Amino acid sequence: MHLACIFDLDGTLADSLQDLADAANHALRAQDYPTHETPRYRFFVGNGVPKLLERVLPEHARTPETLAHTRTLFDAYYRAHGLDHTRPYTGILPLLDILGKRGVKLAVLSNKPDAFAKEIVTALFGNRFHPVFGNRPDVPRKPDPAAALEAAEIMAVCPEQCLFLGDSGVDMQTAAAAGMIGVGVLWGFRDRAELLENGAKKLLSRPEDLLELFAYPA
C-alpha cells in the first residue's frame, strides 16, 4: 500500500520556468553574454543551479570565476523575483488537499537551493509538506537517493511504500535508486520519452490522476 508521496518542485508542483529563465538571463545579460528564449530552459533546468548556469553560459565562459560570478548574479535576482510568475499547476492544490484528508504523507525534494525551495513551497503550499528539502551543502543532489531516503525516514515509511513524483529523468532515476515507485508527470518540463527511458512506472496526464494510486478500499 502506498502511504507517502515525494514531489519534485519545478515542473511538477509549480510552473517556475519563467522565473528561472528570467534569473539566468539577467545574470547573462549583466555580463554581455547571449540570453536564451524561455522554452529552451525546459532542457537546462533539473540538475541544480550550478549545472543550469554551466548550460546557459557560452562554452568559452565556463571558467570557475565566471561560474561563481554568474551564480552570485543569479541568486540575487532569484531571491527577489523567484515568485514573480511561479504558480502551482492547475489541479495541484485540490489534489494535495484530498491526499492530506486521506492521510497520505507528503514531502518535497528539489535540486533547487534549500532556502529557495523552502520559501517557494511555503508561499505556494503553506504547511502541506513535511519535510521540504532543496539542495543542501552536505547532501548530494538528485539522482543520488540520500535525500529521498532521509525524507522517507522522517515520514516513517519504507521506500517501497513511497511514490516519487517528478517531470524529469533525474526524478525517475532518484526513485529507482531509492527503491521507490517513479511516477512521471506529463504537464512539466520534459517529455514522455525521457520519463519512460529513465524508468517511470506510471505516467500521469493530470494531477488528479494520482488519486487512483491512493484509492484505498473502503
Short mmCIF file of C-alpha atoms in Angstrom, two decimals:
data_model
loop_
_atom_site.label_atom_id
_atom_site.label_comp_id
_atom_site.label_asym_id
_atom_site.label_seq_id
_atom_site.Cartn_x
_atom_site.Cartn_y
_atom_site.Cartn_z
CA MET A 1 0.00 0.00 0.00
CA HIS A 2 1.26 3.49 -0.86
CA LEU A 3 1.49 5.64 2.26
CA ALA A 4 3.52 8.63 1.11
CA CYS A 5 4.49 10.70 -1.91
CA ILE A 6 7.61 12.75 -2.51
CA PHE A 7 7.14 15.51 -5.08
CA ASP A 8 9.68 17.28 -7.22
CA LEU A 9 9.03 21.05 -7.20
CA ASP A 10 9.88 22.75 -10.51
CA GLY A 11 7.81 21.32 -13.34
CA THR A 12 5.83 19.05 -11.03
CA LEU A 13 4.13 21.11 -8.33
CA ALA A 14 4.80 24.56 -9.77
CA ASP A 15 5.40 26.13 -13.16
CA SER A 16 8.55 28.08 -12.35
CA LEU A 17 10.14 28.19 -15.78
CA GLN A 18 9.67 31.92 -16.44
CA ASP A 19 11.25 32.97 -13.15
CA LEU A 20 14.19 30.60 -13.60
CA ALA A 21 14.72 31.84 -17.15
CA ASP A 22 14.46 35.47 -16.07
CA ALA A 23 17.07 35.00 -13.33
CA ALA A 24 19.51 33.20 -15.61
CA ASN A 25 19.02 35.67 -18.45
CA HIS A 26 19.55 38.55 -16.04
CA ALA A 27 22.88 37.03 -15.00
CA LEU A 28 23.88 36.53 -18.63
CA ARG A 29 22.78 39.99 -19.74
CA ALA A 30 24.71 41.64 -16.90
CA GLN A 31 27.90 40.13 -18.34
CA ASP A 32 27.05 40.79 -22.01
CA TYR A 33 26.53 37.11 -22.79
CA PRO A 34 23.73 35.94 -25.11
CA THR A 35 20.43 35.08 -23.45
CA HIS A 36 18.04 32.23 -24.25
CA GLU A 37 14.34 32.04 -25.04
CA THR A 38 12.26 30.80 -22.11
CA PRO A 39 11.16 27.49 -23.74
CA ARG A 40 14.80 26.41 -24.05
CA TYR A 41 15.08 26.45 -20.28
CA ARG A 42 12.90 23.33 -20.13
CA PHE A 43 16.07 21.43 -21.01
CA PHE A 44 18.51 23.50 -18.95
CA VAL A 45 16.86 23.05 -15.53
CA GLY A 46 16.53 19.97 -13.36
CA ASN A 47 20.07 19.28 -12.14
CA GLY A 48 20.55 22.23 -9.80
CA VAL A 49 21.69 25.82 -10.27
CA PRO A 50 25.39 25.09 -10.95
CA LYS A 51 24.51 22.82 -13.87
CA LEU A 52 21.86 25.27 -15.12
CA LEU A 53 24.41 28.09 -15.28
CA GLU A 54 27.01 25.87 -16.90
CA ARG A 55 24.49 25.02 -19.61
CA VAL A 56 23.41 28.59 -20.34
CA LEU A 57 26.88 30.16 -20.43
CA PRO A 58 28.85 30.12 -23.69
CA GLU A 59 31.35 27.29 -23.65
CA HIS A 60 34.35 29.64 -23.59
CA ALA A 61 32.95 31.39 -20.49
CA ARG A 62 32.56 28.33 -18.27
CA THR A 63 35.52 29.14 -16.06
CA PRO A 64 35.30 28.75 -12.27
CA GLU A 65 35.48 32.51 -11.83
CA THR A 66 32.72 33.27 -14.33
CA LEU A 67 30.51 30.49 -13.00
CA ALA A 68 30.89 31.84 -9.46
CA HIS A 69 30.07 35.41 -10.52
CA THR A 70 27.11 34.22 -12.59
CA ARG A 71 25.84 32.31 -9.55
CA THR A 72 26.03 35.47 -7.43
CA LEU A 73 24.03 37.41 -10.01
CA PHE A 74 21.50 34.61 -10.41
CA ASP A 75 20.95 34.15 -6.68
CA ALA A 76 20.47 37.87 -6.03
CA TYR A 77 17.87 38.19 -8.79
CA TYR A 78 16.06 34.97 -7.97
CA ARG A 79 15.91 35.82 -4.28
CA ALA A 80 13.99 38.99 -5.19
CA HIS A 81 11.94 37.67 -8.13
CA GLY A 82 11.57 33.90 -7.67
CA LEU A 83 7.83 34.19 -7.12
CA ASP A 84 7.02 36.81 -9.75
CA HIS A 85 5.45 34.28 -12.13
CA THR A 86 5.72 30.92 -10.36
CA ARG A 87 2.35 29.35 -9.63
CA PRO A 88 1.01 25.88 -8.76
CA TYR A 89 -0.13 23.91 -11.77
CA THR A 90 -3.90 23.74 -12.19
CA GLY A 91 -5.30 20.95 -10.06
CA ILE A 92 -2.33 20.64 -7.70
CA LEU A 93 -3.85 22.38 -4.68
CA PRO A 94 -7.09 20.34 -4.71
CA LEU A 95 -5.02 17.18 -5.18
CA LEU A 96 -2.87 17.94 -2.15
CA ASP A 97 -5.90 18.69 0.00
CA ILE A 98 -7.54 15.37 -0.92
CA LEU A 99 -4.34 13.43 -0.28
CA GLY A 100 -3.97 15.16 3.06
CA LYS A 101 -7.51 14.20 4.06
CA ARG A 102 -6.72 10.60 3.13
CA GLY A 103 -3.73 10.64 5.46
CA VAL A 104 -1.10 10.43 2.73
CA LYS A 105 2.24 11.81 3.90
CA LEU A 106 3.65 14.44 1.55
CA ALA A 107 7.20 15.69 1.05
CA VAL A 108 9.14 17.81 -1.45
CA LEU A 109 12.60 17.08 -2.82
CA SER A 110 14.12 19.59 -5.22
CA ASN A 111 17.57 20.26 -6.66
CA LYS A 112 16.81 23.96 -6.15
CA PRO A 113 18.87 25.51 -3.31
CA ASP A 114 17.30 24.61 0.01
CA ALA A 115 16.42 28.15 1.09
CA PHE A 116 14.70 28.90 -2.22
CA ALA A 117 12.81 25.60 -2.17
CA LYS A 118 11.50 26.17 1.35
CA GLU A 119 10.48 29.76 0.61
CA ILE A 120 8.59 28.85 -2.55
CA VAL A 121 6.86 25.81 -1.04
CA THR A 122 5.75 27.82 1.99
CA ALA A 123 4.48 30.69 -0.18
CA LEU A 124 2.53 28.47 -2.58
CA PHE A 125 1.53 25.49 -0.44
CA GLY A 126 1.68 26.52 3.21
CA ASN A 127 2.40 23.64 5.56
CA ARG A 128 1.09 20.82 3.36
CA PHE A 129 4.53 19.17 3.11
CA HIS A 130 6.97 17.75 5.64
CA PRO A 131 9.82 17.55 5.04
CA VAL A 132 10.76 20.03 2.32
CA PHE A 133 14.29 19.53 1.04
CA GLY A 134 16.16 21.54 -1.54
CA ASN A 135 19.80 21.03 -2.28
CA ARG A 136 21.88 21.24 0.89
CA PRO A 137 25.68 21.55 1.04
CA ASP A 138 26.15 18.26 2.89
CA VAL A 139 23.72 16.15 0.82
CA PRO A 140 24.24 15.13 -2.83
CA ARG A 141 21.72 16.24 -5.41
CA LYS A 142 19.21 14.00 -7.13
CA PRO A 143 19.55 11.40 -8.63
CA ASP A 144 21.52 10.36 -5.55
CA PRO A 145 18.91 8.72 -3.28
CA ALA A 146 20.23 10.06 0.04
CA ALA A 147 17.74 12.92 0.45
CA ALA A 148 14.79 10.80 -0.73
CA LEU A 149 15.65 8.12 1.81
CA GLU A 150 16.02 10.76 4.51
CA ALA A 151 12.55 12.07 3.67
CA ALA A 152 11.09 8.56 3.88
CA GLU A 153 12.70 8.07 7.28
CA ILE A 154 11.22 11.34 8.55
CA MET A 155 7.78 10.30 7.26
CA ALA A 156 8.25 6.87 8.91
CA VAL A 157 7.56 4.91 5.73
CA CYS A 158 9.53 2.26 3.89
CA PRO A 159 10.87 3.30 0.48
CA GLU A 160 8.63 0.79 -1.29
CA GLN A 161 5.59 2.45 0.31
CA CYS A 162 6.54 5.79 -1.23
CA LEU A 163 5.78 7.22 -4.67
CA PHE A 164 8.24 9.68 -6.19
CA LEU A 165 6.51 12.15 -8.49
CA GLY A 166 8.50 14.18 -10.99
CA ASP A 167 8.73 15.54 -14.51
CA SER A 168 12.27 14.54 -15.48
CA GLY A 169 14.57 11.61 -15.97
CA VAL A 170 16.52 12.74 -12.92
CA ASP A 171 13.42 12.22 -10.78
CA MET A 172 12.81 8.74 -12.18
CA GLN A 173 16.47 7.83 -11.58
CA THR A 174 16.14 9.06 -8.00
CA ALA A 175 13.07 6.92 -7.44
CA ALA A 176 14.80 3.82 -8.76
CA ALA A 177 17.95 4.44 -6.72
CA ALA A 178 15.88 4.89 -3.54
CA GLY A 179 13.73 1.81 -4.13
CA MET A 180 10.63 3.97 -4.61
CA ILE A 181 7.99 3.94 -7.34
CA GLY A 182 8.74 6.52 -10.01
CA VAL A 183 5.67 8.35 -11.31
CA GLY A 184 6.22 10.71 -14.23
CA VAL A 185 4.07 13.77 -14.86
CA LEU A 186 3.34 14.94 -18.39
CA TRP A 187 2.44 18.56 -17.57
CA GLY A 188 6.03 19.53 -16.67
CA PHE A 189 9.22 20.47 -18.48
CA ARG A 190 10.28 17.16 -20.05
CA ASP A 191 8.54 14.63 -22.28
CA ARG A 192 7.09 11.14 -22.10
CA ALA A 193 10.10 9.54 -23.78
CA GLU A 194 12.57 10.87 -21.21
CA LEU A 195 10.42 9.67 -18.33
CA LEU A 196 9.99 6.17 -19.76
CA GLU A 197 13.66 5.86 -20.71
CA ASN A 198 14.59 6.58 -17.11
CA GLY A 199 12.28 4.05 -15.53
CA ALA A 200 8.90 5.69 -14.91
CA LYS A 201 6.48 3.03 -13.68
CA LYS A 202 3.41 5.19 -14.26
CA LEU A 203 2.67 8.35 -16.25
CA LEU A 204 0.08 10.94 -15.26
CA SER A 205 -1.59 13.34 -17.68
CA ARG A 206 -3.36 15.36 -14.96
CA PRO A 207 -2.68 15.90 -11.25
CA GLU A 208 -5.97 14.28 -10.25
CA ASP A 209 -4.85 11.03 -11.91
CA LEU A 210 -2.58 10.49 -8.91
CA LEU A 211 -5.64 9.82 -6.76
CA GLU A 212 -6.08 6.45 -8.48
CA LEU A 213 -2.80 5.32 -6.91
CA PHE A 214 -4.12 6.21 -3.45
CA ALA A 215 -7.61 4.75 -3.89
CA TYR A 216 -7.81 2.69 -0.74
CA PRO A 217 -10.64 0.19 -0.36
CA ALA A 218 -13.44 1.25 1.98
#
